[in-house]
Amino acid sequence: MDARSLNLGTGRQDYHESGQGSTLVLLHGISSGAPSWEPLAGHLPGYRLLAWDAPGYGRSTPLVQARPDASDYARRLDEWLTALDVTDCILVGHSLGALMASGYLANHPDRVRGVVLADPARGYKHEPIDLREQVFRSRWPQLAELGHERFAGERAPRLLCDQPTDSALGLVRQGMRRLNLGGFQQSNWLLANDDLVDWWRQAPTRPAQILCGDEDRITTPDAVRALAETLELPYRGIPQAGHAAYIDQPQAFAQALDGFVRGLPND
């Protein structure tokens, strides 16, 4: 995938791109970034892959809102897709990216042909305030205290399967080393104070599927199955994969995406 950048009205937007064909828009999770999707490219040769560095990640300009919700990320996402002249796409949101994808579908549905929610983070908006505050402060203070190297060393294994490959572990650590404290704080606020289901219920109906790594310790299969039942969406497990299922098992993840897209209506 090629690293690219655009200057938008709201600032710089970095992203990675590869291929031609149906467009898959790849939205990473809270501790990751655009480079994390690299392993998928070789398994999806018939697709155009667009993976952004979310606002405040990499060198992408942060949002102006200190306390954003998913609609704030959706506005930047829509501005970026407009600049790229993307009129028809499939959204693939991983973890917190699934919350962003849901916010986008609720606010800007016209270009969305389908949605895949992978190891989705629902959010904690409807939980007690003390739990929301705990969630908000569960990551970025550690980054500030430990520094990027120790933070990555301690947290990266939790995102993968029980026996991850060295390359998978290295890719997750690389993503954590790229984190910017300000953007990380904003996304942690989003996780603690928004709710995927709320956005989904506001959104028009689109074909959708939920994926989850069978060894996910962050958004566990039981929790994700329950979310799939709430949203009335099909669930598919990815064997021998943890929370970052697309990094642990890129081929199986790509096959799931390809199968979903091939099943979409052509009109």
Tab-separated table of C-alpha atoms in Angstrom:
chain	number	residue	atom	x	y	z
A	1	MET	CA	0.000	0.000	0.000
A	2	ASP	CA	1.240	3.482	-0.859
A	3	ALA	CA	1.365	6.190	1.826
A	4	ARG	CA	-0.404	9.353	0.673
A	5	SER	CA	-1.659	12.664	2.010
A	6	LEU	CA	-4.306	15.249	1.150
A	7	ASN	CA	-4.779	18.799	2.352
A	8	LEU	CA	-8.466	19.186	3.183
A	9	GLY	CA	-10.377	22.199	4.420
A	10	THR	CA	-10.079	20.848	7.964
A	11	GLY	CA	-6.385	20.007	7.677
A	12	ARG	CA	-4.029	17.271	6.586
A	13	GLN	CA	-5.391	13.772	6.038
A	14	ASP	CA	-2.955	10.877	5.660
A	15	TYR	CA	-3.913	7.488	4.273
A	16	HIS	CA	-2.622	4.363	2.570
A	17	GLU	CA	-3.983	3.147	-0.765
A	18	SER	CA	-3.616	0.170	-3.076
A	19	GLY	CA	-5.366	-1.616	-5.914
A	20	GLN	CA	-8.318	-1.045	-8.199
A	21	GLY	CA	-11.897	-2.286	-8.116
A	22	SER	CA	-14.644	-2.035	-5.516
A	23	THR	CA	-13.545	0.379	-2.794
A	24	LEU	CA	-13.015	-0.864	0.761
A	25	VAL	CA	-12.628	1.987	3.259
A	26	LEU	CA	-10.620	0.657	6.210
A	27	LEU	CA	-11.050	2.347	9.602
A	28	HIS	CA	-8.547	1.307	12.260
A	29	GLY	CA	-9.041	1.001	16.005
A	30	ILE	CA	-8.001	3.061	19.004
A	31	SER	CA	-4.335	1.991	19.256
A	32	SER	CA	-3.567	1.514	15.579
A	33	GLY	CA	-3.220	3.313	12.245
A	34	ALA	CA	-3.284	3.024	8.471
A	35	PRO	CA	-0.139	0.821	8.162
A	36	SER	CA	-1.828	-1.934	10.174
A	37	TRP	CA	-3.913	-2.890	7.130
A	38	GLU	CA	-0.868	-3.665	4.965
A	39	PRO	CA	-1.130	-7.481	5.323
A	40	LEU	CA	-4.589	-7.450	3.716
A	41	ALA	CA	-3.428	-5.924	0.440
A	42	GLY	CA	-1.881	-9.096	-0.931
A	43	HIS	CA	-5.067	-11.043	-0.262
A	44	LEU	CA	-7.476	-8.565	-1.894
A	45	PRO	CA	-5.971	-7.907	-5.339
A	46	GLY	CA	-9.309	-7.072	-6.969
A	47	TYR	CA	-10.143	-4.192	-4.644
A	48	ARG	CA	-9.202	-0.590	-4.072
A	49	LEU	CA	-8.136	-0.312	-0.434
A	50	LEU	CA	-8.268	3.065	1.316
A	51	ALA	CA	-6.994	3.023	4.896
A	52	TRP	CA	-6.915	6.325	6.763
A	53	ASP	CA	-4.910	7.534	9.687
A	54	ALA	CA	-7.849	8.801	11.739
A	55	PRO	CA	-7.771	12.472	12.806
A	56	GLY	CA	-5.031	12.880	15.408
A	57	TYR	CA	-3.250	9.695	14.270
A	58	GLY	CA	0.004	9.658	12.353
A	59	ARG	CA	0.306	13.108	10.801
A	60	SER	CA	-3.427	13.589	10.234
A	61	THR	CA	-4.693	16.857	11.716
A	62	PRO	CA	-6.664	16.282	14.938
A	63	LEU	CA	-10.319	17.198	15.202
A	64	VAL	CA	-11.033	20.616	16.666
A	65	GLN	CA	-13.421	19.052	19.202
A	66	ALA	CA	-11.698	18.020	22.421
A	67	ARG	CA	-14.658	15.741	23.198
A	68	PRO	CA	-15.763	14.357	19.838
A	69	ASP	CA	-18.482	11.896	19.012
A	70	ALA	CA	-18.666	9.617	15.985
A	71	SER	CA	-20.352	12.283	13.857
A	72	ASP	CA	-17.252	14.486	14.200
A	73	TYR	CA	-15.037	11.731	12.796
A	74	ALA	CA	-17.708	11.073	10.150
A	75	ARG	CA	-17.476	14.647	8.883
A	76	ARG	CA	-13.732	14.305	8.304
A	77	LEU	CA	-14.253	10.920	6.725
A	78	ASP	CA	-16.835	12.363	4.353
A	79	GLU	CA	-14.555	15.273	3.461
A	80	TRP	CA	-11.738	12.836	2.668
A	81	LEU	CA	-13.928	10.524	0.558
A	82	THR	CA	-15.311	13.523	-1.314
A	83	ALA	CA	-11.770	14.662	-2.128
A	84	LEU	CA	-10.989	11.180	-3.449
A	85	ASP	CA	-14.213	11.135	-5.507
A	86	VAL	CA	-15.424	7.960	-3.799
A	87	THR	CA	-19.124	7.602	-4.601
A	88	ASP	CA	-19.661	3.948	-3.691
A	89	CYS	CA	-17.807	2.018	-0.987
A	90	ILE	CA	-17.879	-0.692	1.623
A	91	LEU	CA	-16.945	0.491	5.107
A	92	VAL	CA	-14.776	-1.834	7.187
A	93	GLY	CA	-14.509	-0.599	10.755
A	94	HIS	CA	-12.295	-2.390	13.260
A	95	SER	CA	-12.883	-1.955	17.004
A	96	LEU	CA	-13.342	1.794	17.577
A	97	GLY	CA	-13.394	2.137	13.791
A	98	ALA	CA	-16.687	0.212	13.873
A	99	LEU	CA	-18.170	2.989	16.006
A	100	MET	CA	-16.864	5.556	13.515
A	101	ALA	CA	-18.312	3.542	10.621
A	102	SER	CA	-21.705	3.448	12.320
A	103	GLY	CA	-21.615	7.199	12.851
A	104	TYR	CA	-20.740	7.659	9.201
A	105	LEU	CA	-23.595	5.468	7.997
A	106	ALA	CA	-26.052	7.400	10.171
A	107	ASN	CA	-24.904	10.778	8.859
A	108	HIS	CA	-23.594	10.170	5.322
A	109	PRO	CA	-25.252	7.006	3.982
A	110	ASP	CA	-25.388	7.816	0.279
A	111	ARG	CA	-21.955	6.438	-0.649
A	112	VAL	CA	-22.165	3.320	1.541
A	113	ARG	CA	-23.049	0.037	-0.173
A	114	GLY	CA	-22.298	-2.179	2.806
A	115	VAL	CA	-20.650	-2.263	6.232
A	116	VAL	CA	-18.416	-4.771	8.006
A	117	LEU	CA	-18.003	-4.300	11.755
A	118	ALA	CA	-14.900	-6.203	12.857
A	119	ASP	CA	-14.291	-6.906	16.555
A	120	PRO	CA	-16.532	-3.885	17.190
A	121	ALA	CA	-16.254	-1.624	20.224
A	122	ARG	CA	-19.783	-0.584	21.184
A	123	GLY	CA	-18.822	2.311	23.466
A	124	TYR	CA	-19.838	3.159	27.032
A	125	LYS	CA	-22.207	6.114	26.651
A	126	HIS	CA	-24.999	4.453	28.625
A	127	GLU	CA	-22.816	3.138	31.450
A	128	PRO	CA	-22.458	4.864	34.863
A	129	ILE	CA	-20.287	7.965	34.846
A	130	ASP	CA	-17.587	6.414	37.038
A	131	LEU	CA	-17.138	3.564	34.555
A	132	ARG	CA	-17.053	6.000	31.644
A	133	GLU	CA	-14.341	7.999	33.393
A	134	GLN	CA	-12.389	4.796	34.060
A	135	VAL	CA	-12.601	3.820	30.389
A	136	PHE	CA	-11.549	7.302	29.285
A	137	ARG	CA	-8.438	7.109	31.464
A	138	SER	CA	-7.574	3.465	30.818
A	139	ARG	CA	-5.021	4.057	28.030
A	140	TRP	CA	-3.668	7.545	27.371
A	141	PRO	CA	-2.348	8.194	30.915
A	142	GLN	CA	-0.326	4.989	30.573
A	143	LEU	CA	1.081	6.203	27.276
A	144	ALA	CA	2.062	9.494	28.904
A	145	GLU	CA	3.630	7.729	31.889
A	146	LEU	CA	5.345	4.774	30.232
A	147	GLY	CA	6.335	6.257	26.891
A	148	HIS	CA	5.636	4.698	23.530
A	149	GLU	CA	8.107	1.809	23.697
A	150	ARG	CA	7.002	0.413	27.073
A	151	PHE	CA	3.342	1.083	26.323
A	152	ALA	CA	3.605	-0.893	23.083
A	153	GLY	CA	5.584	-3.671	24.732
A	154	GLU	CA	3.019	-4.154	27.485
A	155	ARG	CA	-0.219	-3.743	25.530
A	156	ALA	CA	0.451	-5.176	22.074
A	157	PRO	CA	0.204	-8.892	22.995
A	158	ARG	CA	-3.329	-8.384	24.360
A	159	LEU	CA	-4.590	-7.477	20.885
A	160	LEU	CA	-3.488	-10.725	19.264
A	161	CYS	CA	-4.138	-14.445	19.519
A	162	ASP	CA	-2.522	-16.670	22.127
A	163	GLN	CA	0.431	-17.493	19.865
A	164	PRO	CA	0.945	-14.518	17.547
A	165	THR	CA	3.568	-14.399	14.841
A	166	ASP	CA	6.525	-12.085	15.259
A	167	SER	CA	5.361	-10.048	12.270
A	168	ALA	CA	1.870	-9.568	13.728
A	169	LEU	CA	3.287	-8.516	17.073
A	170	GLY	CA	5.688	-6.128	15.380
A	171	LEU	CA	2.907	-4.518	13.359
A	172	VAL	CA	0.739	-3.905	16.432
A	173	ARG	CA	3.704	-2.455	18.315
A	174	GLN	CA	4.507	-0.217	15.358
A	175	GLY	CA	0.982	1.195	15.461
A	176	MET	CA	1.262	1.961	19.153
A	177	ARG	CA	4.616	3.681	18.674
A	178	ARG	CA	2.927	6.069	16.206
A	179	LEU	CA	0.264	7.251	18.665
A	180	ASN	CA	-0.088	10.969	19.357
A	181	LEU	CA	-1.229	11.768	22.873
A	182	GLY	CA	-3.743	14.442	21.822
A	183	GLY	CA	-5.444	12.337	19.163
A	184	PHE	CA	-5.364	9.341	21.505
A	185	GLN	CA	-7.163	11.334	24.188
A	186	GLN	CA	-9.873	12.309	21.702
A	187	SER	CA	-10.476	8.735	20.581
A	188	ASN	CA	-10.524	7.532	24.184
A	189	TRP	CA	-13.209	10.125	24.870
A	190	LEU	CA	-15.185	8.761	21.920
A	191	LEU	CA	-14.971	5.206	23.260
A	192	ALA	CA	-16.067	6.228	26.743
A	193	ASN	CA	-18.912	8.540	25.747
A	194	ASP	CA	-20.538	7.310	22.539
A	195	ASP	CA	-22.545	4.242	21.557
A	196	LEU	CA	-22.466	2.259	18.322
A	197	VAL	CA	-26.022	0.972	18.717
A	198	ASP	CA	-27.435	4.489	18.974
A	199	TRP	CA	-25.902	5.429	15.627
A	200	TRP	CA	-26.893	2.154	14.008
A	201	ARG	CA	-30.522	2.665	14.954
A	202	GLN	CA	-30.446	6.103	13.311
A	203	ALA	CA	-28.910	4.763	10.111
A	204	PRO	CA	-30.713	3.552	6.992
A	205	THR	CA	-30.584	-0.165	6.347
A	206	ARG	CA	-27.534	-1.423	4.485
A	207	PRO	CA	-26.151	-4.946	4.060
A	208	ALA	CA	-23.817	-5.589	6.983
A	209	GLN	CA	-21.868	-8.298	8.755
A	210	ILE	CA	-20.037	-8.644	12.047
A	211	LEU	CA	-16.655	-10.391	12.288
A	212	CYS	CA	-14.754	-11.314	15.446
A	213	GLY	CA	-11.571	-13.180	16.257
A	214	ASP	CA	-12.287	-16.400	18.135
A	215	GLU	CA	-9.541	-15.496	20.643
A	216	ASP	CA	-10.466	-11.821	21.073
A	217	ARG	CA	-9.805	-10.788	24.679
A	218	ILE	CA	-10.853	-7.145	24.212
A	219	THR	CA	-14.259	-7.401	22.561
A	220	THR	CA	-14.928	-11.037	23.369
A	221	PRO	CA	-16.843	-13.344	21.027
A	222	ASP	CA	-19.700	-13.616	23.536
A	223	ALA	CA	-20.016	-9.829	23.767
A	224	VAL	CA	-19.798	-9.411	19.995
A	225	ARG	CA	-22.376	-12.147	19.388
A	226	ALA	CA	-24.697	-10.300	21.766
A	227	LEU	CA	-24.110	-7.097	19.805
A	228	ALA	CA	-24.832	-8.946	16.553
A	229	GLU	CA	-28.135	-10.140	18.022
A	230	THR	CA	-29.003	-6.610	19.138
A	231	LEU	CA	-28.305	-5.245	15.657
A	232	GLU	CA	-29.837	-8.316	13.971
A	233	LEU	CA	-26.707	-8.857	11.894
A	234	PRO	CA	-24.943	-12.085	10.882
A	235	TYR	CA	-21.891	-13.059	12.931
A	236	ARG	CA	-18.774	-14.786	11.615
A	237	GLY	CA	-15.837	-15.892	13.727
A	238	ILE	CA	-12.218	-15.809	12.562
A	239	PRO	CA	-10.335	-18.858	13.929
A	240	GLN	CA	-6.937	-18.424	15.602
A	241	ALA	CA	-7.361	-14.653	15.709
A	242	GLY	CA	-7.429	-12.182	18.566
A	243	HIS	CA	-8.843	-8.662	18.690
A	244	ALA	CA	-6.774	-7.516	15.709
A	245	ALA	CA	-8.174	-10.357	13.630
A	246	TYR	CA	-7.117	-8.789	10.331
A	247	ILE	CA	-3.497	-8.779	11.531
A	248	ASP	CA	-3.505	-12.260	13.070
A	249	GLN	CA	-5.256	-13.899	10.119
A	250	PRO	CA	-5.187	-11.561	7.103
A	251	GLN	CA	-6.042	-14.281	4.586
A	252	ALA	CA	-9.116	-15.511	6.478
A	253	PHE	CA	-10.187	-11.929	7.160
A	254	ALA	CA	-9.794	-11.039	3.477
A	255	GLN	CA	-11.821	-14.096	2.474
A	256	ALA	CA	-14.609	-12.966	4.801
A	257	LEU	CA	-14.572	-9.481	3.267
A	258	ASP	CA	-14.524	-10.857	-0.271
A	259	GLY	CA	-17.433	-13.184	0.466
A	260	PHE	CA	-19.445	-10.329	1.944
A	261	VAL	CA	-18.831	-8.030	-1.034
A	262	ARG	CA	-19.624	-10.753	-3.565
A	263	GLY	CA	-22.974	-11.236	-1.851
A	264	LEU	CA	-23.988	-7.580	-2.169
A	265	PRO	CA	-26.688	-6.523	-4.642
A	266	ASN	CA	-25.288	-5.153	-7.888
A	267	ASP	CA	-27.713	-2.234	-8.157
